[in-house]
PDB file of C-alpha atoms in Angstrom:
ATOM      1  CA  MET V   1    -194.724 233.516 -89.862  1.00 64.00           C
ATOM      2  CA  GLY V   2    -194.740 231.630 -93.264  1.00 71.00           C
ATOM      3  CA  LYS V   3    -192.589 229.254 -94.959  1.00 81.00           C
ATOM      4  CA  LEU V   4    -188.525 230.461 -95.145  1.00 85.00           C
ATOM      5  CA  LYS V   5    -186.236 230.485 -98.053  1.00 90.00           C
ATOM      6  CA  ALA V   6    -182.781 229.763 -97.158  1.00 90.00           C
ATOM      7  CA  HIS V   7    -181.138 232.202 -99.317  1.00 92.00           C
ATOM      8  CA  GLU V   8    -182.983 234.765 -97.517  1.00 91.00           C
ATOM      9  CA  LEU V   9    -181.331 233.401 -94.325  1.00 92.00           C
ATOM     10  CA  ARG V  10    -178.245 233.282 -95.897  1.00 92.00           C
ATOM     11  CA  GLY V  11    -177.751 237.297 -95.918  1.00 91.00           C
ATOM     12  CA  LYS V  12    -178.406 237.188 -92.373  1.00 93.00           C
ATOM     13  CA  LYS V  13    -175.844 237.351 -89.302  1.00 94.00           C
ATOM     14  CA  LYS V  14    -175.747 234.362 -86.406  1.00 93.00           C
ATOM     15  CA  GLU V  15    -177.463 236.741 -84.330  1.00 95.00           C
ATOM     16  CA  GLU V  16    -180.240 237.099 -86.414  1.00 95.00           C
ATOM     17  CA  LEU V  17    -180.976 233.889 -87.393  1.00 96.00           C
ATOM     18  CA  LEU V  18    -180.697 232.735 -83.503  1.00 96.00           C
ATOM     19  CA  GLU V  19    -183.691 235.230 -82.787  1.00 96.00           C
ATOM     20  CA  GLN V  20    -185.340 234.152 -85.543  1.00 96.00           C
ATOM     21  CA  LEU V  21    -184.936 230.527 -84.397  1.00 96.00           C
ATOM     22  CA  LEU V  22    -186.597 231.495 -80.621  1.00 97.00           C
ATOM     23  CA  LYS V  23    -189.115 233.068 -82.631  1.00 96.00           C
ATOM     24  CA  LEU V  24    -190.121 229.827 -84.289  1.00 96.00           C
ATOM     25  CA  LYS V  25    -189.640 227.638 -81.089  1.00 97.00           C
ATOM     26  CA  GLU V  26    -192.109 230.101 -79.233  1.00 97.00           C
ATOM     27  CA  GLU V  27    -194.718 229.585 -82.193  1.00 95.00           C
ATOM     28  CA  LEU V  28    -193.901 225.872 -82.582  1.00 95.00           C
ATOM     29  CA  SER V  29    -194.844 225.382 -78.783  1.00 95.00           C
ATOM     30  CA  HIS V  30    -197.883 227.818 -78.952  1.00 93.00           C
ATOM     31  CA  LEU V  31    -199.227 225.402 -81.931  1.00 93.00           C
ATOM     32  CA  ARG V  32    -198.767 222.813 -80.176  1.00 93.00           C
ATOM     33  CA  VAL V  33    -200.901 224.323 -76.766  1.00 92.00           C
ATOM     34  CA  ALA V  34    -203.424 224.784 -79.723  1.00 91.00           C
ATOM     35  CA  LYS V  35    -203.148 221.094 -80.878  1.00 89.00           C
ATOM     36  CA  VAL V  36    -203.988 219.921 -77.459  1.00 89.00           C
ATOM     37  CA  THR V  37    -206.763 221.944 -76.300  1.00 89.00           C
ATOM     38  CA  GLY V  38    -208.272 221.758 -79.610  1.00 84.00           C
ATOM     39  CA  GLY V  39    -207.203 224.384 -82.073  1.00 76.00           C
ATOM     40  CA  ALA V  40    -208.329 225.112 -85.611  1.00 81.00           C
ATOM     41  CA  ALA V  41    -207.242 222.917 -88.345  1.00 81.00           C
ATOM     42  CA  SER V  42    -205.526 225.677 -90.060  1.00 81.00           C
ATOM     43  CA  LYS V  43    -203.310 225.832 -87.016  1.00 83.00           C
ATOM     44  CA  LEU V  44    -202.396 222.402 -86.856  1.00 85.00           C
ATOM     45  CA  SER V  45    -200.880 222.308 -90.228  1.00 87.00           C
ATOM     46  CA  LYS V  46    -199.225 225.452 -89.176  1.00 92.00           C
ATOM     47  CA  ILE V  47    -197.221 222.978 -87.390  1.00 93.00           C
ATOM     48  CA  HIS V  48    -195.868 221.514 -90.339  1.00 93.00           C
ATOM     49  CA  VAL V  49    -194.503 224.809 -91.819  1.00 94.00           C
ATOM     50  CA  VAL V  50    -192.807 226.132 -88.479  1.00 95.00           C
ATOM     51  CA  ARG V  51    -190.473 222.729 -87.665  1.00 96.00           C
ATOM     52  CA  LYS V  52    -189.354 222.530 -91.300  1.00 95.00           C
ATOM     53  CA  SER V  53    -188.703 226.223 -90.995  1.00 96.00           C
ATOM     54  CA  ILE V  54    -186.987 225.885 -87.695  1.00 97.00           C
ATOM     55  CA  ALA V  55    -184.573 222.700 -89.534  1.00 96.00           C
ATOM     56  CA  ARG V  56    -184.056 224.899 -92.340  1.00 96.00           C
ATOM     57  CA  VAL V  57    -182.542 227.882 -89.682  1.00 96.00           C
ATOM     58  CA  LEU V  58    -180.465 225.678 -87.971  1.00 97.00           C
ATOM     59  CA  THR V  59    -178.976 224.198 -91.198  1.00 96.00           C
ATOM     60  CA  VAL V  60    -177.993 227.835 -92.505  1.00 96.00           C
ATOM     61  CA  ILE V  61    -176.462 228.232 -88.952  1.00 97.00           C
ATOM     62  CA  ASN V  62    -174.498 225.111 -89.219  1.00 97.00           C
ATOM     63  CA  GLN V  63    -173.430 225.476 -93.020  1.00 96.00           C
ATOM     64  CA  THR V  64    -172.150 228.463 -92.546  1.00 96.00           C
ATOM     65  CA  GLN V  65    -170.167 227.694 -89.479  1.00 96.00           C
ATOM     66  CA  LYS V  66    -168.208 224.658 -91.488  1.00 95.00           C
ATOM     67  CA  GLU V  67    -167.877 227.302 -94.539  1.00 95.00           C
ATOM     68  CA  ASN V  68    -165.803 229.775 -91.171  1.00 95.00           C
ATOM     69  CA  LEU V  69    -164.093 226.351 -90.179  1.00 96.00           C
ATOM     70  CA  ARG V  70    -162.958 225.338 -93.686  1.00 95.00           C
ATOM     71  CA  LYS V  71    -161.392 229.238 -94.325  1.00 96.00           C
ATOM     72  CA  PHE V  72    -160.016 229.215 -91.200  1.00 96.00           C
ATOM     73  CA  TYR V  73    -157.858 225.580 -91.782  1.00 96.00           C
ATOM     74  CA  ARG V  74    -157.491 226.214 -95.615  1.00 95.00           C
ATOM     75  CA  ASN V  75    -153.697 226.698 -95.120  1.00 93.00           C
ATOM     76  CA  LYS V  76    -153.038 225.158 -91.914  1.00 95.00           C
ATOM     77  CA  LYS V  77    -151.195 221.811 -91.322  1.00 94.00           C
ATOM     78  CA  TYR V  78    -153.687 219.767 -89.721  1.00 95.00           C
ATOM     79  CA  LYS V  79    -157.155 220.170 -89.513  1.00 94.00           C
ATOM     80  CA  PRO V  80    -159.856 218.711 -87.452  1.00 95.00           C
ATOM     81  CA  LYS V  81    -161.172 215.186 -88.783  1.00 93.00           C
ATOM     82  CA  ASP V  82    -164.703 216.264 -89.919  1.00 92.00           C
ATOM     83  CA  LEU V  83    -163.117 218.810 -92.384  1.00 94.00           C
ATOM     84  CA  ARG V  84    -160.695 216.177 -93.634  1.00 92.00           C
ATOM     85  CA  PRO V  85    -161.742 214.527 -97.134  1.00 91.00           C
ATOM     86  CA  LYS V  86    -163.794 211.233 -96.393  1.00 93.00           C
ATOM     87  CA  LYS V  87    -162.849 208.710 -99.272  1.00 94.00           C
ATOM     88  CA  THR V  88    -162.401 205.296 -98.216  1.00 96.00           C
ATOM     89  CA  ARG V  89    -160.863 203.787 -95.484  1.00 95.00           C
ATOM     90  CA  ALA V  90    -158.524 201.732 -97.322  1.00 97.00           C
ATOM     91  CA  ILE V  91    -157.439 204.940 -99.337  1.00 95.00           C
ATOM     92  CA  ARG V  92    -156.737 207.008 -95.957  1.00 93.00           C
ATOM     93  CA  ARG V  93    -154.447 204.446 -94.764  1.00 95.00           C
ATOM     94  CA  ALA V  94    -152.632 203.557 -97.920  1.00 96.00           C
ATOM     95  CA  LEU V  95    -149.140 205.198 -98.372  1.00 96.00           C
ATOM     96  CA  THR V  96    -148.373 208.275 -99.828  1.00 94.00           C
ATOM     97  CA  LYS V  97    -146.494 208.961-102.682  1.00 95.00           C
ATOM     98  CA  SER V  98    -143.072 210.455-101.142  1.00 95.00           C
ATOM     99  CA  GLU V  99    -143.510 206.739 -98.902  1.00 96.00           C
ATOM    100  CA  LYS V 100    -144.330 204.516-102.187  1.00 96.00           C
ATOM    101  CA  ASN V 101    -141.267 206.333-103.749  1.00 96.00           C
ATOM    102  CA  VAL V 102    -138.458 205.170-100.681  1.00 96.00           C
ATOM    103  CA  LYS V 103    -135.962 202.685-101.626  1.00 96.00           C
ATOM    104  CA  SER V 104    -133.666 201.142 -98.778  1.00 96.00           C
ATOM    105  CA  ARG V 105    -130.075 201.345 -99.190  1.00 97.00           C
ATOM    106  CA  LYS V 106    -130.165 197.451-100.516  1.00 97.00           C
ATOM    107  CA  GLU V 107    -132.909 198.329-102.953  1.00 96.00           C
ATOM    108  CA  MET V 108    -130.216 201.061-104.093  1.00 96.00           C
ATOM    109  CA  ARG V 109    -127.081 199.153-104.450  1.00 97.00           C
ATOM    110  CA  LYS V 110    -129.096 196.393-106.476  1.00 96.00           C
ATOM    111  CA  MET V 111    -130.280 199.002-108.512  1.00 95.00           C
ATOM    112  CA  ALA V 112    -127.123 200.364-109.367  1.00 95.00           C
ATOM    113  CA  LEU V 113    -125.055 197.024-109.766  1.00 96.00           C
ATOM    114  CA  TRP V 114    -127.993 195.006-112.132  1.00 95.00           C
ATOM    115  CA  PRO V 115    -129.958 197.929-113.902  1.00 93.00           C
ATOM    116  CA  LYS V 116    -133.115 196.951-115.806  1.00 92.00           C
ATOM    117  CA  ARG V 117    -131.575 195.435-119.557  1.00 91.00           C
ATOM    118  CA  LYS V 118    -132.914 197.323-122.079  1.00 89.00           C
ATOM    119  CA  PHE V 119    -133.435 195.091-125.585  1.00 88.00           C
ATOM    120  CA  ALA V 120    -133.801 196.084-129.344  1.00 89.00           C
ATOM    121  CA  VAL V 121    -137.166 194.933-130.262  1.00 87.00           C
ATOM    122  CA  LYS V 122    -137.298 194.582-134.129  1.00 83.00           C
ATOM    123  CA  ALA V 123    -140.611 196.518-135.467  1.00 73.00           C
TER     124      ALA V 123
END
């Protein structure tokens, strides 16, 4: 098997990808046996290509799975933590806009009794 291209893999179904993954893992095991028994140099250099191909297939599987989960949870109220925006710890714990704008009864009374003074400033 030659080097796989990720864009070619994206068009395939999950079953086809899993089948391809099994073939690649089988090929890798044969190449490792050849390495131990003293196989040709061409087989030894092919180990690298097969390992990277396995990684590509797994990456495509995981990316499509995550993409489907994002579609599923798009308009839901709660999302799994790995689908939420990362941001920073401080931003995630900060008050929301509505929580910031909530005023207590005492604060409302103060605002009504002593409104902010307006000054006429000469330009």
